[in-house]
Amino acid sequence: MDLGERNGRRAFQPDWHIEEISNADVHKSWYDTQHRSAQGPFYLRWPNTDSQARFAPSSDNICPALRDRLDELYFGHGMQQRVVQEIVWRLYQFKQPDHWFKEGKQSFRKRGIRKNKSGQKTKRWRPGGVLKPKEAAVPFHVVLAQDFVLNPSLDRPIALQRYRKQERILHSLDCYIYSVFDTKSQHGKWTADLLGFVHSSRNPKNWQCLSDQCYGASTLINCKQPQKASVTLEIFFTGIREAALWQDPSMMVKLRRICLELRGIDSRSTQLNTLQRLFNVLEKAFSESFGTGNSLSILVRTLGQVVADDFKPTLRIAFDKTIRTLSSLVGDENAMILHMWSHYFKYWDGQYLAKDTFLLKFDLIWHRTHSSHHSLSEQAITIDYYYAYAAYYLGDVELYSDGMLRQLFHSSTMFLKKQLPLEWKLPTLAFAFSARVVAKIDRKKGRKDLSISTMRYAVETLERGDRECRTRAVMLCQILARWLRQWRMLEDAELESARFTRILGEIN
C-alpha cells in the first residue's frame, strides 16, 4: 500500500498536489509564462516505491538549461554525482534514479562527459574513508518524507540563476560534514557516541553556550539595555573566534539559531550589524585555520551573500541537509541528532514526524546512558534534557512530559548545588528550561503557589551565577512579575520588578 494511502490523503492535502504534477510539466514551464501555485518556499516529497514512474520525466523532456547545469556542476565544478543529484532535487525538483545519470540517453557518459577527461574542470574532492553507521536497534524511519526542497520560480529562464549560492552552500556543507568524519583523516578523527560527536584528541568549544549567548544578548536588548547586550556580543565573538580554530560538526547544529538570533538583534538595533560581522569573523578564522578555499570559508562567505528573501529558507534547507547527512554517517540513534530533529519539527512539518519511533529511539538512548552513568552526572542530565524537550514539544502526552520535566528539574537542581561558582553550561540550561516549563504547567493547572515557588527558586539560583546565568534570571524574573500582575498580586509583582531591576544592574 502506498504510504500516502495508508496515512490518508486528507490529512496531508496541502502538499499532495505536488505528486500530481509530472517533472515533464515542471521543466516545460521554464519556457512558458504559466506559474505553478505554491504554498511558501518549501515542498516535501513522500518516499514511495513507484517514485521513478511518478516523478521522472523521460530523458527527452529535460529542460536543456537544466541539463547544461548538471554538466557544469559535475564537470566544471567537480562535484560528485551524488551531490549533483541532491542539488538538482532540492533546488530544482528534478529527480532521477542513479542509472539515468550513468547509462541513460542524457547520462554524462552517453554525452561524452568524463570526470577524468582533459579540459576545463575543478578537482573532484572525495573523503578518504566514509564512516558507516551502526545497525539501528530501532529499524524504523523517524521522518516520513524525503528531503525538503526549495520551491523554484518556474516562470522564466532566469530561475536557474537564482539558486547558484544555494548550490555552493549545499556542496560546501556536504564536503565539510564528510571531511570531519573522514575515517582516514590525518588531523584526528571525529566519531559519535550516544550523546553527540567526539574527537580523538580535542575538547571543542561548546557551541550550545555560544548560541545561548546570542539569546542572552537578545534578552538584554528587549530589556532596553543595548550597552550590556553589546558586551555580551563581544564575549560571544571572542568565543566564536576560538571555536572556529578547529572543525566541529556541532557548529552546523547551532549556526542556524545563531544566525536567526543575530538577524533579530540587527532588526532592533541596526547599528550593530552583527550578522554580517559573524560571517566576516568566521570566514577569517576558517581561512586562517584551514586555508582560503576550505569548505567552511566558502559556506559562510556564500551564506552572507544570500538575498534577504531567501535567507531563512536557505538556513532551513541547510539545516535539513545537515541532519540527514550526519544521520547517514553516524545513524539517528544519537541524542544530538534526535535533538536537532526536535528543533526542526517544533517549528515545521510536525505531521511528517513518526512520533512513536522518535520517542522510542530517545527512550533507548536514555536507558543506555543511565545504565552507564550516575543519574546526577552531566551525561545523564544531558539526555534527560534532550528527551524532556522532545516529549514536551512533540510528544503530545502531557502526563508523560510532565513527569520527565519534574525529574529533570530535580536532577538539574541537585547537580547545580555542587557547582561553585555557578557557570552557564548545558545542565544550567536544563535547569532554567525545566523550571520555566514546570512553573508554566502548574500555572495552567491552577497550582499558583507551586508555580511561584518554582520560579522564585530558579531566579535565586541563577542570579548567583555568571553573566549568562544572571541574564536568564532577569528573563525569568520578568515573566514571574507578569504572572503575578495577572493574578492581581500587585505587591508581589512590585517586589519581583524591584528584583528584576537589581539583577539587571548587577550585569556588568
Short mmCIF file of C-alpha atoms in Angstrom, two decimals, residues 164-341:
data_model
loop_
_atom_site.label_atom_id
_atom_site.label_comp_id
_atom_site.label_asym_id
_atom_site.label_seq_id
_atom_site.Cartn_x
_atom_site.Cartn_y
_atom_site.Cartn_z
CA ARG A 164 23.63 29.41 -7.50
CA LYS A 165 24.54 30.44 -3.95
CA GLN A 166 22.38 27.67 -2.52
CA GLU A 167 24.21 25.22 -4.81
CA ARG A 168 27.54 26.28 -3.29
CA ILE A 169 26.15 26.12 0.24
CA LEU A 170 24.83 22.56 -0.17
CA HIS A 171 28.08 21.43 -1.80
CA SER A 172 30.21 23.07 0.91
CA LEU A 173 28.06 21.50 3.62
CA ASP A 174 28.47 18.08 2.07
CA CYS A 175 32.25 18.43 1.81
CA TYR A 176 32.52 19.76 5.36
CA ILE A 177 30.48 17.03 7.05
CA TYR A 178 32.13 14.21 5.12
CA SER A 179 35.59 15.64 5.85
CA VAL A 180 35.13 15.83 9.64
CA PHE A 181 34.02 12.20 9.71
CA ASP A 182 36.68 11.04 7.21
CA THR A 183 37.98 7.80 8.72
CA LYS A 184 41.37 8.30 7.02
CA SER A 185 41.87 11.93 8.02
CA GLN A 186 45.39 12.97 9.03
CA HIS A 187 44.07 15.53 11.54
CA GLY A 188 42.34 13.30 14.05
CA LYS A 189 39.01 11.55 13.68
CA TRP A 190 35.51 12.59 14.61
CA THR A 191 33.12 9.85 15.65
CA ALA A 192 29.83 9.74 17.52
CA ASP A 193 28.71 8.32 20.83
CA LEU A 194 25.23 8.09 22.31
CA LEU A 195 25.04 11.78 23.20
CA GLY A 196 26.80 13.62 20.39
CA PHE A 197 30.04 13.95 18.44
CA VAL A 198 33.51 13.27 19.85
CA HIS A 199 37.02 13.94 18.58
CA SER A 200 40.01 11.69 19.13
CA SER A 201 42.24 14.41 20.57
CA ARG A 202 40.32 17.63 21.30
CA ASN A 203 37.79 19.07 23.68
CA PRO A 204 35.93 21.53 21.43
CA LYS A 205 34.34 24.80 22.48
CA ASN A 206 30.70 24.39 23.46
CA TRP A 207 28.64 25.79 20.58
CA GLN A 208 25.49 25.45 22.69
CA CYS A 209 26.85 28.11 25.07
CA LEU A 210 27.74 30.38 22.14
CA SER A 211 24.21 30.05 20.80
CA ASP A 212 22.79 30.83 24.25
CA GLN A 213 24.92 33.98 24.45
CA CYS A 214 23.14 35.30 21.34
CA TYR A 215 19.83 34.61 23.06
CA GLY A 216 21.11 36.42 26.15
CA ALA A 217 22.08 39.47 24.09
CA SER A 218 18.61 39.48 22.55
CA THR A 219 17.08 39.33 26.05
CA LEU A 220 19.12 42.34 27.17
CA ILE A 221 18.02 44.33 24.13
CA ASN A 222 14.41 43.51 24.98
CA CYS A 223 15.14 44.88 28.45
CA LYS A 224 16.32 48.14 26.83
CA GLN A 225 19.95 47.51 27.74
CA PRO A 226 21.83 47.83 24.40
CA GLN A 227 25.17 48.56 26.10
CA LYS A 228 25.01 45.39 28.18
CA ALA A 229 23.93 43.47 25.08
CA SER A 230 26.99 44.80 23.24
CA VAL A 231 29.26 43.45 26.00
CA THR A 232 27.62 40.03 25.73
CA LEU A 233 28.09 40.11 21.96
CA GLU A 234 31.79 40.92 22.34
CA ILE A 235 32.16 37.89 24.62
CA PHE A 236 30.29 35.86 22.02
CA PHE A 237 32.53 36.93 19.13
CA THR A 238 35.65 36.15 21.18
CA GLY A 239 34.27 32.67 21.78
CA ILE A 240 33.40 32.28 18.10
CA ARG A 241 36.99 33.04 17.08
CA GLU A 242 38.28 30.39 19.48
CA ALA A 243 35.70 27.79 18.46
CA ALA A 244 36.43 28.30 14.75
CA LEU A 245 40.04 27.19 15.18
CA TRP A 246 39.01 23.58 14.56
CA GLN A 247 36.29 21.82 12.65
CA ASP A 248 33.38 20.65 14.74
CA PRO A 249 30.11 19.13 13.44
CA SER A 250 28.28 20.73 16.38
CA MET A 251 28.84 24.08 14.68
CA MET A 252 26.26 23.35 11.99
CA VAL A 253 23.79 22.23 14.64
CA LYS A 254 23.77 25.70 16.18
CA LEU A 255 24.68 28.04 13.32
CA ARG A 256 21.08 28.38 12.13
CA ARG A 257 19.87 29.53 15.55
CA ILE A 258 22.82 31.92 15.92
CA CYS A 259 22.08 33.48 12.52
CA LEU A 260 18.40 33.97 13.31
CA GLU A 261 19.12 35.45 16.76
CA LEU A 262 21.64 37.90 15.30
CA ARG A 263 19.29 38.79 12.47
CA GLY A 264 16.64 39.61 15.05
CA ILE A 265 19.11 41.73 17.01
CA ASP A 266 20.02 43.64 13.84
CA SER A 267 16.35 44.37 13.15
CA ARG A 268 16.04 46.08 16.56
CA SER A 269 19.50 47.63 16.75
CA THR A 270 20.63 48.34 13.19
CA GLN A 271 23.95 49.92 14.15
CA LEU A 272 25.33 46.61 15.47
CA ASN A 273 25.32 44.74 12.10
CA THR A 274 26.03 41.52 14.00
CA LEU A 275 25.04 39.01 11.31
CA GLN A 276 27.49 40.27 8.71
CA ARG A 277 30.13 40.56 11.42
CA LEU A 278 29.55 36.88 12.26
CA PHE A 279 30.18 35.85 8.65
CA ASN A 280 33.31 38.02 8.46
CA VAL A 281 34.73 36.66 11.73
CA LEU A 282 34.03 33.04 10.80
CA GLU A 283 35.40 33.37 7.28
CA LYS A 284 38.63 34.93 8.55
CA ALA A 285 39.05 32.31 11.28
CA PHE A 286 38.32 29.39 8.96
CA SER A 287 40.65 30.76 6.28
CA GLU A 288 43.49 31.20 8.79
CA SER A 289 42.99 27.70 10.19
CA PHE A 290 42.19 25.66 7.07
CA GLY A 291 43.06 27.83 4.05
CA THR A 292 41.03 30.28 1.97
CA GLY A 293 39.46 27.63 -0.24
CA ASN A 294 38.18 25.35 2.52
CA SER A 295 34.52 24.38 2.55
CA LEU A 296 33.65 26.28 5.74
CA SER A 297 35.07 29.56 4.41
CA ILE A 298 33.08 29.14 1.20
CA LEU A 299 29.95 28.25 3.16
CA VAL A 300 29.88 31.31 5.46
CA ARG A 301 31.03 33.68 2.69
CA THR A 302 28.23 32.48 0.41
CA LEU A 303 25.64 32.50 3.19
CA GLY A 304 26.45 36.15 3.78
CA GLN A 305 25.65 36.87 0.12
CA VAL A 306 22.17 35.27 0.09
CA VAL A 307 19.41 37.82 -0.51
CA ALA A 308 17.13 38.62 2.43
CA ASP A 309 14.03 36.90 0.99
CA ASP A 310 15.91 33.62 0.54
CA PHE A 311 17.91 33.72 3.78
CA LYS A 312 15.58 31.86 6.16
CA PRO A 313 14.55 29.22 3.57
CA THR A 314 18.25 28.66 2.81
CA LEU A 315 19.04 28.16 6.51
CA ARG A 316 16.15 25.74 6.74
CA ILE A 317 17.17 23.61 3.78
CA ALA A 318 20.79 23.63 5.00
CA PHE A 319 19.60 22.50 8.44
CA ASP A 320 17.67 19.63 6.90
CA LYS A 321 20.68 18.73 4.74
CA THR A 322 22.93 18.75 7.82
CA ILE A 323 20.73 16.42 9.86
CA ARG A 324 20.25 13.93 7.04
CA THR A 325 23.93 13.84 6.09
CA LEU A 326 25.00 13.35 9.71
CA SER A 327 22.40 10.60 10.09
CA SER A 328 23.74 8.82 7.01
CA LEU A 329 27.19 8.71 8.61
CA VAL A 330 26.53 8.06 12.31
CA GLY A 331 22.90 6.89 12.34
CA ASP A 332 19.96 8.56 14.04
CA GLU A 333 20.21 6.76 17.38
CA ASN A 334 22.25 9.67 18.67
CA ALA A 335 20.90 12.20 21.17
CA MET A 336 22.32 15.22 19.34
CA ILE A 337 20.75 14.23 16.02
CA LEU A 338 17.39 13.49 17.63
CA HIS A 339 17.60 16.86 19.42
CA MET A 340 18.21 18.53 16.05
CA TRP A 341 15.05 16.89 14.72
#
